[in-house]
XYZ file of C-alpha atoms in Angstrom:
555
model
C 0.000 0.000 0.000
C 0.953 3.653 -0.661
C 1.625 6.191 1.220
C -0.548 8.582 -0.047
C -3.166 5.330 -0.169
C -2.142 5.288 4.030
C -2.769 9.342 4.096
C -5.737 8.495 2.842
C -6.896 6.426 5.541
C -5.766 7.722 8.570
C -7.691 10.680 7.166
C -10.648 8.750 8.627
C -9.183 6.781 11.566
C -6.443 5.005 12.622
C -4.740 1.563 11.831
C -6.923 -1.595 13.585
C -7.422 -4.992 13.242
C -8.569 -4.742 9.681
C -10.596 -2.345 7.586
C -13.802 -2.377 9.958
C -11.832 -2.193 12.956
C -10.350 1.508 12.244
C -11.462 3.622 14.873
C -12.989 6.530 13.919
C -12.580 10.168 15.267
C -16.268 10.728 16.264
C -17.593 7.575 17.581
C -21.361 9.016 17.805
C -21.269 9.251 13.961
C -23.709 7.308 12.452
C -22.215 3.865 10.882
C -25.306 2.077 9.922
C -29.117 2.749 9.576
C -30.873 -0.402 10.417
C -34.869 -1.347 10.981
C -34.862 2.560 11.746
C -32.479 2.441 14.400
C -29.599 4.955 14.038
C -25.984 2.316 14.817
C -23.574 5.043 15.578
C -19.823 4.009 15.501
C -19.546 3.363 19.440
C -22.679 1.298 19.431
C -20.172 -1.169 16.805
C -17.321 -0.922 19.231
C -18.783 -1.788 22.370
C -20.679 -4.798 21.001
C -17.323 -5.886 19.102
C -16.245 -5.815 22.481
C -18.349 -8.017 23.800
C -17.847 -10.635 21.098
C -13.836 -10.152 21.419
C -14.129 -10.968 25.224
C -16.115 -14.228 24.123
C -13.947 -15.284 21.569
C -10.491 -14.584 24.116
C -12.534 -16.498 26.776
C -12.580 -19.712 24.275
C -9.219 -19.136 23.167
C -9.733 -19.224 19.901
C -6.824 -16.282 18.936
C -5.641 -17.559 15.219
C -8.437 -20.330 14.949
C -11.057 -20.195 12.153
C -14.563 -19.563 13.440
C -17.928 -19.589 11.238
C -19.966 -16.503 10.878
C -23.164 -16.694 9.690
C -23.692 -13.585 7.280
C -27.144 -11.422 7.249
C -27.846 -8.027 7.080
C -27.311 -6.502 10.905
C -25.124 -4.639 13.084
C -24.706 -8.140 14.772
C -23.213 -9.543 11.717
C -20.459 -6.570 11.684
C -19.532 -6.657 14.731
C -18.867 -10.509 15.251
C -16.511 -9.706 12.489
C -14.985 -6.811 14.373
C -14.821 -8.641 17.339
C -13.121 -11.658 15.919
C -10.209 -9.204 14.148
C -9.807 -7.560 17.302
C -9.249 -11.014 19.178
C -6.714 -12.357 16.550
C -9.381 -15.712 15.009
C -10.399 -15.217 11.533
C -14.226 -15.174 10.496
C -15.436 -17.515 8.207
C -17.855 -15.958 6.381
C -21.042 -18.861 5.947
C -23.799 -18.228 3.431
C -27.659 -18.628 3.813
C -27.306 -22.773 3.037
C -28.436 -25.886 3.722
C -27.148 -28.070 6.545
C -25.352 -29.583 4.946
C -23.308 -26.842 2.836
C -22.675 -24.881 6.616
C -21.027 -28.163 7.666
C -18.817 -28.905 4.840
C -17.867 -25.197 4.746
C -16.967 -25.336 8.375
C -14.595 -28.624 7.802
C -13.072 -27.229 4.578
C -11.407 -24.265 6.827
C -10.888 -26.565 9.850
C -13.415 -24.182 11.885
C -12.776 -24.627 15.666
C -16.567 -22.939 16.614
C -19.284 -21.002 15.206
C -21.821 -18.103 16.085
C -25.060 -18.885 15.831
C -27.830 -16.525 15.145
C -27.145 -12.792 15.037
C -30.131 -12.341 17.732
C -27.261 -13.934 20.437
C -24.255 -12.073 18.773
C -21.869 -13.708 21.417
C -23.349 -17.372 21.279
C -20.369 -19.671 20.276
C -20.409 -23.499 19.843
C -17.713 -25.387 19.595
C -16.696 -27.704 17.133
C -15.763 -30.954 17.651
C -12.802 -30.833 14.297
C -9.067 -30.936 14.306
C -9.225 -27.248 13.595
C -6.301 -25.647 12.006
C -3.548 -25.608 14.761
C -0.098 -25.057 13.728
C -1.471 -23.063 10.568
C 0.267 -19.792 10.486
C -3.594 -17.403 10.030
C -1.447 -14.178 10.932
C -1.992 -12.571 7.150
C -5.469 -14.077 6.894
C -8.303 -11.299 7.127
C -11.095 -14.234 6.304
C -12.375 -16.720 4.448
C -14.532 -16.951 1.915
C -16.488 -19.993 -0.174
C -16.766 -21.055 -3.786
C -17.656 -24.151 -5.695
C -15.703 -27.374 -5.950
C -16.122 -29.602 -7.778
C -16.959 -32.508 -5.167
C -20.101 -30.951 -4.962
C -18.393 -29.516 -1.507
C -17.746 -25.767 -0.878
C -14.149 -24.407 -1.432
C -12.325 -21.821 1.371
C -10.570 -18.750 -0.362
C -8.389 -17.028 2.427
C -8.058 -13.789 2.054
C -5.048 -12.026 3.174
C -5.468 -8.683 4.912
C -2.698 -7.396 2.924
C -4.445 -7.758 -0.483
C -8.095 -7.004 0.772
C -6.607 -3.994 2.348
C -5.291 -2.896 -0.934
C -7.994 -3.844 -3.056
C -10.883 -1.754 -0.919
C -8.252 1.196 -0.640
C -8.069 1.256 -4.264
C -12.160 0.962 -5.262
C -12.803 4.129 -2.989
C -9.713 6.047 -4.672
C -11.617 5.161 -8.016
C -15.250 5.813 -6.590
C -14.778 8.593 -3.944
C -17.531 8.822 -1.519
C -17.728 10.552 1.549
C -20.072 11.763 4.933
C -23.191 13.211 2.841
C -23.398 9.370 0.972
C -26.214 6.846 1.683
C -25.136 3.669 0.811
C -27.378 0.594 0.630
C -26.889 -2.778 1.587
C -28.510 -4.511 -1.281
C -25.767 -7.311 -1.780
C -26.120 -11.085 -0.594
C -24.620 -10.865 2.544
C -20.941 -12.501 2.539
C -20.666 -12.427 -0.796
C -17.539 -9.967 -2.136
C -19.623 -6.912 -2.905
C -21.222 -6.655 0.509
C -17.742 -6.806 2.090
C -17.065 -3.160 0.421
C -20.383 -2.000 1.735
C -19.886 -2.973 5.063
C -16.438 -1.038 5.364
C -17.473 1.881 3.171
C -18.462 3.757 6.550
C -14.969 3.110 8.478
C -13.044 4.349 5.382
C -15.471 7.075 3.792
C -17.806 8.401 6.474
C -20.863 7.383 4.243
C -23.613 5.660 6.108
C -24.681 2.425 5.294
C -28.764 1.938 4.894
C -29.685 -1.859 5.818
C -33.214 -2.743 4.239
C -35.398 -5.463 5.881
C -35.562 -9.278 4.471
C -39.045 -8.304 3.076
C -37.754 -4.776 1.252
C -34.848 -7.246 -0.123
C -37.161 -10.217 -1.760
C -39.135 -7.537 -3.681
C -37.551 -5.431 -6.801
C -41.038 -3.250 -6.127
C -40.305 -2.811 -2.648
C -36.687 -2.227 -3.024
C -36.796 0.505 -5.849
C -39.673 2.259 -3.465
C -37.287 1.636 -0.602
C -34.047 3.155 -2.155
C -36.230 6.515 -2.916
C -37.542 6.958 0.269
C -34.216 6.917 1.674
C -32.396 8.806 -0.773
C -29.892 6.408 -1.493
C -26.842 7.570 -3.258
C -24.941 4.696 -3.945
C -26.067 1.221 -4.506
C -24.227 -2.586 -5.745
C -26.713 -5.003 -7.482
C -26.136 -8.047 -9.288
C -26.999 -7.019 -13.280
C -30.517 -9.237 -12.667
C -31.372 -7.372 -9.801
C -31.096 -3.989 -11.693
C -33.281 -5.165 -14.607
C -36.051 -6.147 -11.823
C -35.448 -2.884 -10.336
C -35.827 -1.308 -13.373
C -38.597 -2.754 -14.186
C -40.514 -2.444 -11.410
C -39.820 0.828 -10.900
C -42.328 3.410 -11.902
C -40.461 6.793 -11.541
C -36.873 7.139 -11.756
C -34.776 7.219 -8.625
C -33.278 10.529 -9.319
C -31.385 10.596 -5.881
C -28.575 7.798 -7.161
C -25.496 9.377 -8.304
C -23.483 5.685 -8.277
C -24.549 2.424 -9.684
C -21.828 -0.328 -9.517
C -23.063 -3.508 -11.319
C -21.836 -6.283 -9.975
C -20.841 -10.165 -9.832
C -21.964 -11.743 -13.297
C -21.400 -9.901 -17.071
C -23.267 -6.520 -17.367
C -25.117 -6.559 -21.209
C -26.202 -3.679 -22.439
C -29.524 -4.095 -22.222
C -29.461 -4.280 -18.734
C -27.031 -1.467 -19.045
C -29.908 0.697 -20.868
C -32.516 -0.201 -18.326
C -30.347 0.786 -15.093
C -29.678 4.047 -17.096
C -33.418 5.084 -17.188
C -33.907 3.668 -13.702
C -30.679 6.043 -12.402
C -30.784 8.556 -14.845
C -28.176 10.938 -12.527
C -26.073 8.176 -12.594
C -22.773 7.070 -13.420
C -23.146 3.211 -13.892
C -19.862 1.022 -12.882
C -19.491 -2.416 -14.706
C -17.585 -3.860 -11.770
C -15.118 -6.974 -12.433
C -13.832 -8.965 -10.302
C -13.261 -12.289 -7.675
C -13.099 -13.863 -4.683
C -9.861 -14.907 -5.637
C -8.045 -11.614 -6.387
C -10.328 -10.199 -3.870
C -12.505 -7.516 -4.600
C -12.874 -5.178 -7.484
C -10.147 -6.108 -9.874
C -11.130 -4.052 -13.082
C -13.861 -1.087 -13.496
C -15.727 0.852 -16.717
C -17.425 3.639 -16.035
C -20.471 4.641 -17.928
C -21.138 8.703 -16.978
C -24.928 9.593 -16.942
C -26.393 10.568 -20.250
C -24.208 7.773 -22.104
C -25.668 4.293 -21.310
C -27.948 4.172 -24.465
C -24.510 3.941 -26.732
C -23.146 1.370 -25.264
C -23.201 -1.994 -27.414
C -22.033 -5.806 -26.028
C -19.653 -6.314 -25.207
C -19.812 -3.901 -22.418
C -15.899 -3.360 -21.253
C -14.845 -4.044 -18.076
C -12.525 -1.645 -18.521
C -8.512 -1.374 -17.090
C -6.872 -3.163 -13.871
C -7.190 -0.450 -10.640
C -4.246 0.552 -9.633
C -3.079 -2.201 -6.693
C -2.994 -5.186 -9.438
C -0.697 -5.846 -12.282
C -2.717 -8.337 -14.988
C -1.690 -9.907 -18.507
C -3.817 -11.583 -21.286
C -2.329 -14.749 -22.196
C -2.923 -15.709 -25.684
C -2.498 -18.778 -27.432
C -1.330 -16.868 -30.708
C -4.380 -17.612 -32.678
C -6.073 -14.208 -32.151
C -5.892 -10.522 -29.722
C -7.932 -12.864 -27.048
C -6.650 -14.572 -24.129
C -7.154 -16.218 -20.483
C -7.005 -12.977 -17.927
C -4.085 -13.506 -15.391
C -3.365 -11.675 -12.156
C -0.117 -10.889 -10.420
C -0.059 -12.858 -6.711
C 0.206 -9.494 -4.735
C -3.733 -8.502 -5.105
C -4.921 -12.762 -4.881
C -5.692 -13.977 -2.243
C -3.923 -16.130 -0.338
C -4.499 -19.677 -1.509
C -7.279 -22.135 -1.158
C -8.247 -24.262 2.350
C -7.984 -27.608 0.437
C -4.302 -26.910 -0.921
C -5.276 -26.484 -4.088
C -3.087 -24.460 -6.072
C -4.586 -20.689 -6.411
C -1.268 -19.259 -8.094
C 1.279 -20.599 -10.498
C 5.155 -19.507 -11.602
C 5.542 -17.884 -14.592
C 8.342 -17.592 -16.976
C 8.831 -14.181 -16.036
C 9.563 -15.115 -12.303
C 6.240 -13.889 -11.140
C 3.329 -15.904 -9.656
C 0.012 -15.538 -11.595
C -3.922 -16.108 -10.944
C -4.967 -17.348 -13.924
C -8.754 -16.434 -13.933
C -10.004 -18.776 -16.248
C -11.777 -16.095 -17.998
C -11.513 -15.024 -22.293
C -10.796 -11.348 -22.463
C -9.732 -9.024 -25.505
C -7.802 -6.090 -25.038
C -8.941 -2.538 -27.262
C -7.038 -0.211 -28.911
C -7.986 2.131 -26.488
C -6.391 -0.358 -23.839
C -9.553 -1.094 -22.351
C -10.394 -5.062 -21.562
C -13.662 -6.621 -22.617
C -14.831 -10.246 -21.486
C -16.072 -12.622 -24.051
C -16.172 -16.193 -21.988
C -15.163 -18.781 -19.341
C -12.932 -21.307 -20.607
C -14.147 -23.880 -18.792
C -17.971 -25.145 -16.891
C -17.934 -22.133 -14.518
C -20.592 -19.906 -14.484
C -22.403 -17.245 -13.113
C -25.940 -18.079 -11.795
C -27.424 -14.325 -11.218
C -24.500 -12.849 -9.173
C -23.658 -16.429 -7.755
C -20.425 -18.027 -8.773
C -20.925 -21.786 -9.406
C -19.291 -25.120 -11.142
C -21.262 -27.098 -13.204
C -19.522 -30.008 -11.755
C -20.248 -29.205 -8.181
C -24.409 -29.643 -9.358
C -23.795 -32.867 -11.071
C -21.663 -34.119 -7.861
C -24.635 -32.882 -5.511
C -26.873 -34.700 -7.560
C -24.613 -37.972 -7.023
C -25.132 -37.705 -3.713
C -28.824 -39.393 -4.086
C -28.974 -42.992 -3.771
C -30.717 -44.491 -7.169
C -28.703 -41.710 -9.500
C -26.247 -42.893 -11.969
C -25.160 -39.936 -13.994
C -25.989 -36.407 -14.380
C -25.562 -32.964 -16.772
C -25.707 -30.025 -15.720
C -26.240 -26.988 -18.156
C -26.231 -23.136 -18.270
C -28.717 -21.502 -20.526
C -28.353 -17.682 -20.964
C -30.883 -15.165 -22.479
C -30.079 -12.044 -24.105
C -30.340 -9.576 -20.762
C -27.950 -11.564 -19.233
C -30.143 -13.551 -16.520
C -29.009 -17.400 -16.395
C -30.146 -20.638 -14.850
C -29.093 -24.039 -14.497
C -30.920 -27.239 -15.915
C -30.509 -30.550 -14.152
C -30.729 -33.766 -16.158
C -30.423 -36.783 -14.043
C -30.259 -40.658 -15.179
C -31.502 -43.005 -12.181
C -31.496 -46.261 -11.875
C -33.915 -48.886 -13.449
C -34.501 -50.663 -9.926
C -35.208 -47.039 -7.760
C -37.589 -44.080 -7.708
C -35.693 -41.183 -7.432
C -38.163 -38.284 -8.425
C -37.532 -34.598 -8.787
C -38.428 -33.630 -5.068
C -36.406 -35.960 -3.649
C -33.157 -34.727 -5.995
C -34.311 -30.441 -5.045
C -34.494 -31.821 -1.516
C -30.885 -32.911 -1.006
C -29.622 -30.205 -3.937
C -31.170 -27.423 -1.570
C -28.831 -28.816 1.402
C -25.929 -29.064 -0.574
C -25.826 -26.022 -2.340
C -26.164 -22.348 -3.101
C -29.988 -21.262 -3.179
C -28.770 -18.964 -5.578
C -27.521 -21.518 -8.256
C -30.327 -24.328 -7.878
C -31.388 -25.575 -11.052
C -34.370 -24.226 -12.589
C -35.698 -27.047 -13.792
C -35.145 -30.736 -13.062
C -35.419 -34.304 -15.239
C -35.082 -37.462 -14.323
C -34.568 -40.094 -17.166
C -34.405 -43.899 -17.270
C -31.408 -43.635 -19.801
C -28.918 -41.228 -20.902
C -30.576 -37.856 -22.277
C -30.318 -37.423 -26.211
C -29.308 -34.331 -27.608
C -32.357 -32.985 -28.411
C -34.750 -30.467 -26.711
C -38.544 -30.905 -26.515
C -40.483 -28.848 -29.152
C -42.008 -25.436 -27.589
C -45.517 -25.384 -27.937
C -47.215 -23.966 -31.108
C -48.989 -20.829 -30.897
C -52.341 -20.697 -30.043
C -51.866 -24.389 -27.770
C -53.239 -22.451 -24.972
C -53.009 -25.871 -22.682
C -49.500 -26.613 -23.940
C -48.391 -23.137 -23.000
C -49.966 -23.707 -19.292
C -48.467 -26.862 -18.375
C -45.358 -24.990 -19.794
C -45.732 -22.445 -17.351
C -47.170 -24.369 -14.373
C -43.863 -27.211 -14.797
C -41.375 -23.821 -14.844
C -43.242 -22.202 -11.861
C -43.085 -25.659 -9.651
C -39.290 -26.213 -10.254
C -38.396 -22.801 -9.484
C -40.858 -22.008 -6.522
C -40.494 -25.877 -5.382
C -43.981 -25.978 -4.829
C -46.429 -29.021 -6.056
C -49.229 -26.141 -6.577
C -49.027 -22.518 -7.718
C -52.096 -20.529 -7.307
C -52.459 -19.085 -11.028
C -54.204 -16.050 -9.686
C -51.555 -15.332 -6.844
C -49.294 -12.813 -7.078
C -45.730 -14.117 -7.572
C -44.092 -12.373 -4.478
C -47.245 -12.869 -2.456
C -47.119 -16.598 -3.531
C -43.424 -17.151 -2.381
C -41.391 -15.972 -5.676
C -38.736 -13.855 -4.879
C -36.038 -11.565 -7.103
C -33.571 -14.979 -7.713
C -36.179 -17.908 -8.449
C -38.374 -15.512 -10.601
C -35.190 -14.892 -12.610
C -35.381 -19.169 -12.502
C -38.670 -19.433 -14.041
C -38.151 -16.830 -16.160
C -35.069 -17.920 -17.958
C -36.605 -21.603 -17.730
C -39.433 -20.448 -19.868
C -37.363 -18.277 -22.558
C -35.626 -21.259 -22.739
C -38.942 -24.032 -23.118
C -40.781 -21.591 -25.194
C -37.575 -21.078 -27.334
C -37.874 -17.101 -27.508
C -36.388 -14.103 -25.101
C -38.871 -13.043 -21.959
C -37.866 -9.774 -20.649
C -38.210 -10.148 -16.906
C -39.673 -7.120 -17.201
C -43.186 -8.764 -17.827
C -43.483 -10.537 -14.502
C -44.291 -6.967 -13.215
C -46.701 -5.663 -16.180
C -48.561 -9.285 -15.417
C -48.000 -10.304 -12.382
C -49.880 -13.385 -11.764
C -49.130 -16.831 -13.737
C -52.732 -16.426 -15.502
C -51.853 -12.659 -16.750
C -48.481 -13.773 -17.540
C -49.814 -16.990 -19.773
C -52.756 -14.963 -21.257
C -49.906 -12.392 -22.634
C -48.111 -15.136 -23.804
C -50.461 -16.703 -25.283
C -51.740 -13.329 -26.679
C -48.875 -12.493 -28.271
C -46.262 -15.529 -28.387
C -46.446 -15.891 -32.494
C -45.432 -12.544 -32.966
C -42.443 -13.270 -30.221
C -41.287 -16.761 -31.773
């Protein structure tokens, strides 16, 4: 880190036990807004505090310890607290049993908070634990897919998260007058940066409820009624904010965009939602951590941009190179070792030698370089994808799938529309002498994995699936069209009923398994849906009689 990078910060407090640990000048300040509860600063200290003594008490200084991520002051400071003590939070997603558990034994966890309503409740864990591991560098650990079917730890080093966070708020200044929300999945990258945005900006951090959140309607009203400045979304969850939004949220000077590929279309749409706007397509991983590239779109601009939409040049902590096989300007994205992360919990290799001398994060991801120096990506090179904002494996589905007595082989596949939005489709082979069924296979796929990357629809074959897809109903075959719809609407929802005249939030939809059915339909009905239309017909008889309305002219 600079100097002028550590002028920078001490402008706000002074050196802690990582980023959220700074202490600032005026601990009455307001840190975080949350169920309409003004969190000042000291409010974060003192019950840090209390979750440092705990941790001491167990003696868990340089252990691993699980931390189950939501949206509350709790959730900071258990993280606060376990810097200040010397353990290192693992950072646990809203999963399944199952997932927590192998998450916790992937990083050798030696305890575990329970819910944020006891923020200093610990269990133990009865594991080996990582004793003897040197954790002084490691700020704390995140999850991704493996291929196993079982989640992957990243540690993150403080020395490279430091860096990384330093540099995003030297590229997107914000200060004391900025209202940032808390829209991201809690634990995942981009929420990290809006949990320390406070501690190294002054901005305060707005924390909608788990009602505002499953809503696009809800949260576009909420972010007006707070005057939100500043908001991260997930390219999906701007288009259904977009869309459901009736006026313009004039109040939002910054919208970052934010763990999958930004289109243009959705690019468009966020402009006319944020019209005062400058919109960030924000690149990036786990692995590098944080922000790793940014293009910056200034209000007024959005409607000329065509894909694909750049991600832009490397900030200025990381060094990267395109690696090209020689057949064309296009290459696999690398990244020097000094902004990764540290490795991964399993000892798989994050970084390798290169001729040069150098150790290099080789992303995985296609990207061509412009003349005017800017990068643009065009594709994985391998089965990874991006399920809306949620990092996944194809592999890690089909070896969750495996898991299921009676199933022999599986495929997993990624089907993309044109705005972007993406789901997964499940096609299992079973057994001639069991019963496996869909329910049973969502059942255990629900404990095993992301809720973010579940498939959207499921099938369950006596023999090895052909390559052929079944033909979408003709136009006018109003019954075909419904049993379309209704098969879409139970895999996504995981319901054996949908009430047709429900609406879709008020029957248990929410922003990710709408996006689901959605894309599972486009995809059945073999022509784009804009997710748009869930809001303009919001019911699944209003949405089939548009279909079926105006489906010929679509196809």
């Amino acid at each position: 880190m600079s100097d002028e990078d550590e002028t920078e910060l001490d402008m706000i407090g002074t050196a802690g036990p990582g980023l959220l640990g700074r202490t600032p000048r005026d601990l009455s300040g307001v840190a975080l807004v949350h169920e309409g509860r003004d969190i000042t600063f000291g409010d974060i200290a003192a019950l840090s505090e209390d979750v440092s003594r705990v941790v001491r008490g167990h003696r868990l200084q340089g252990r691993v310890v699980g931390v189950p991520a939501d949206r509350s002051p709790e959730f900071v400071a258990r993280i606060v607290g376990l810097w200040s003590a010397g353990a290192v939070p693992a950072i646990l997603g809203d999963w399944g049993a199952e997932r927590v558990r192998g998450a916790l034994m992937a990083t050798g966890a030696a305890a575990t908070f329970g819910p944020s309503s006891t923020p200093t409740g610990l269990d133990p864990l009865d594991t080996a634990g990582n004793d003897g591991a040197d954790m002084g560098e490691v700020s704390h650990i995140l999850f991704t897919s493996g291929t196993t079917g079982r989640p992957k730890g990243i540690a993150v080093g403080r020395a490279a998260f430091e860096a990384a966070s330093v540099a995003f708020f030297k590229e997107l200044p914000m200060d004391g007058s900025d209202r940032i929300a808390f829209l991201s999945r809690p634990g995942h990258d981009p929420s990290l940066r809006e949990l320390i945005a406070p501690w190294l900006t002054g901005a305060t951090l707005f924390v909608p409820d788990g009602r505002t959140t499953s809503d696009p309607r809800l949260t576009a009203d909420w972010l007006a009624e707070h005057s939100i400045t500043v908001l991260q979304g997930s390219p999906v969850l701007l288009q259904l904010m977009a869309g459901s939004s009736r006026p313009p949220v004039d109040s939002l000077r910054l919208v970052c965009s934010v763990g999958a590929r930004l289109k243009a279309s959705a690019l468009r749409s966020t402009a006319r939602f944020a019209p005062r706007a400058t919109i960030v397509n924000c690149y990036g991983a786990s692995e590098t951590p944080q922000v790793l590239c940014m293009h910056q779109v200034p209000p007024g601009e959005g409607d000329a941009i065509e894909d694909p939409v750049p991600i832009g040049r490397a900030l200025g902590h990381a060094t990267v190179r395109i690696v090209s096989d020689g057949a064309g300007p296009e290459g696999r994205l690398q990244v020097e070792a000094a902004a990764c992360a540290l490795g991964y919990t399993d000892g798989t290799p994050l970084l390798a030698p290169g001729l040069d001398g150098r150790r290099w994060y080789d992303t995985g991801d296609i990207v061509r370089r412009l003349p005017d120096g800017t990068l643009c990506f065009l594709r994985r090179a391998d089965r990874q994808v991006q399920v809306n904002g949620t990092r996944v494996e194809l592999d890690e589905i089909e070896g969750a799938a495996a898991l299921v007595p009676g199933v022999v082989g599986s495929v997993a596949t990624f089907v993309e529309d044109g705005t972007g939005a993406g789901s997964v489709r499940l096609t299992v082979v079973r057994d001639s002498a069991t019963a496996v069924d869909g329910e049973e296979l969502r059942a255990v796929l629900r404990d095993h994995l992301d809720p973010a990357v579940l498939p959207s629809s499921i099938e369950v074959r006596d023999s090895p699936p052909e390559n052929h897809e079944p033909a979408p109903p003709a136009a006018g075959d109003a019954a075909a069209l419904w049993e379309v719809l209704q098969e879409c609407a139970r895999s996504a929802l995981g319901q054996d009923r949908i009430d047709p005249d429900g609406g879709f939030f008020e029957t248990g939809f929410t922003s990710m398994s709408l996006m689901r059915f959605v894309s599972e339909v486009s995809v059945r009905l073999g022509t784009e849906i804009s997710p748009v239309l869930v809001f303009r017909y919001p019911t699944l008889k209003a949405f089939a009689d548009h279909l079926l309305e105006h489906l010929d002219d679509s196809t």
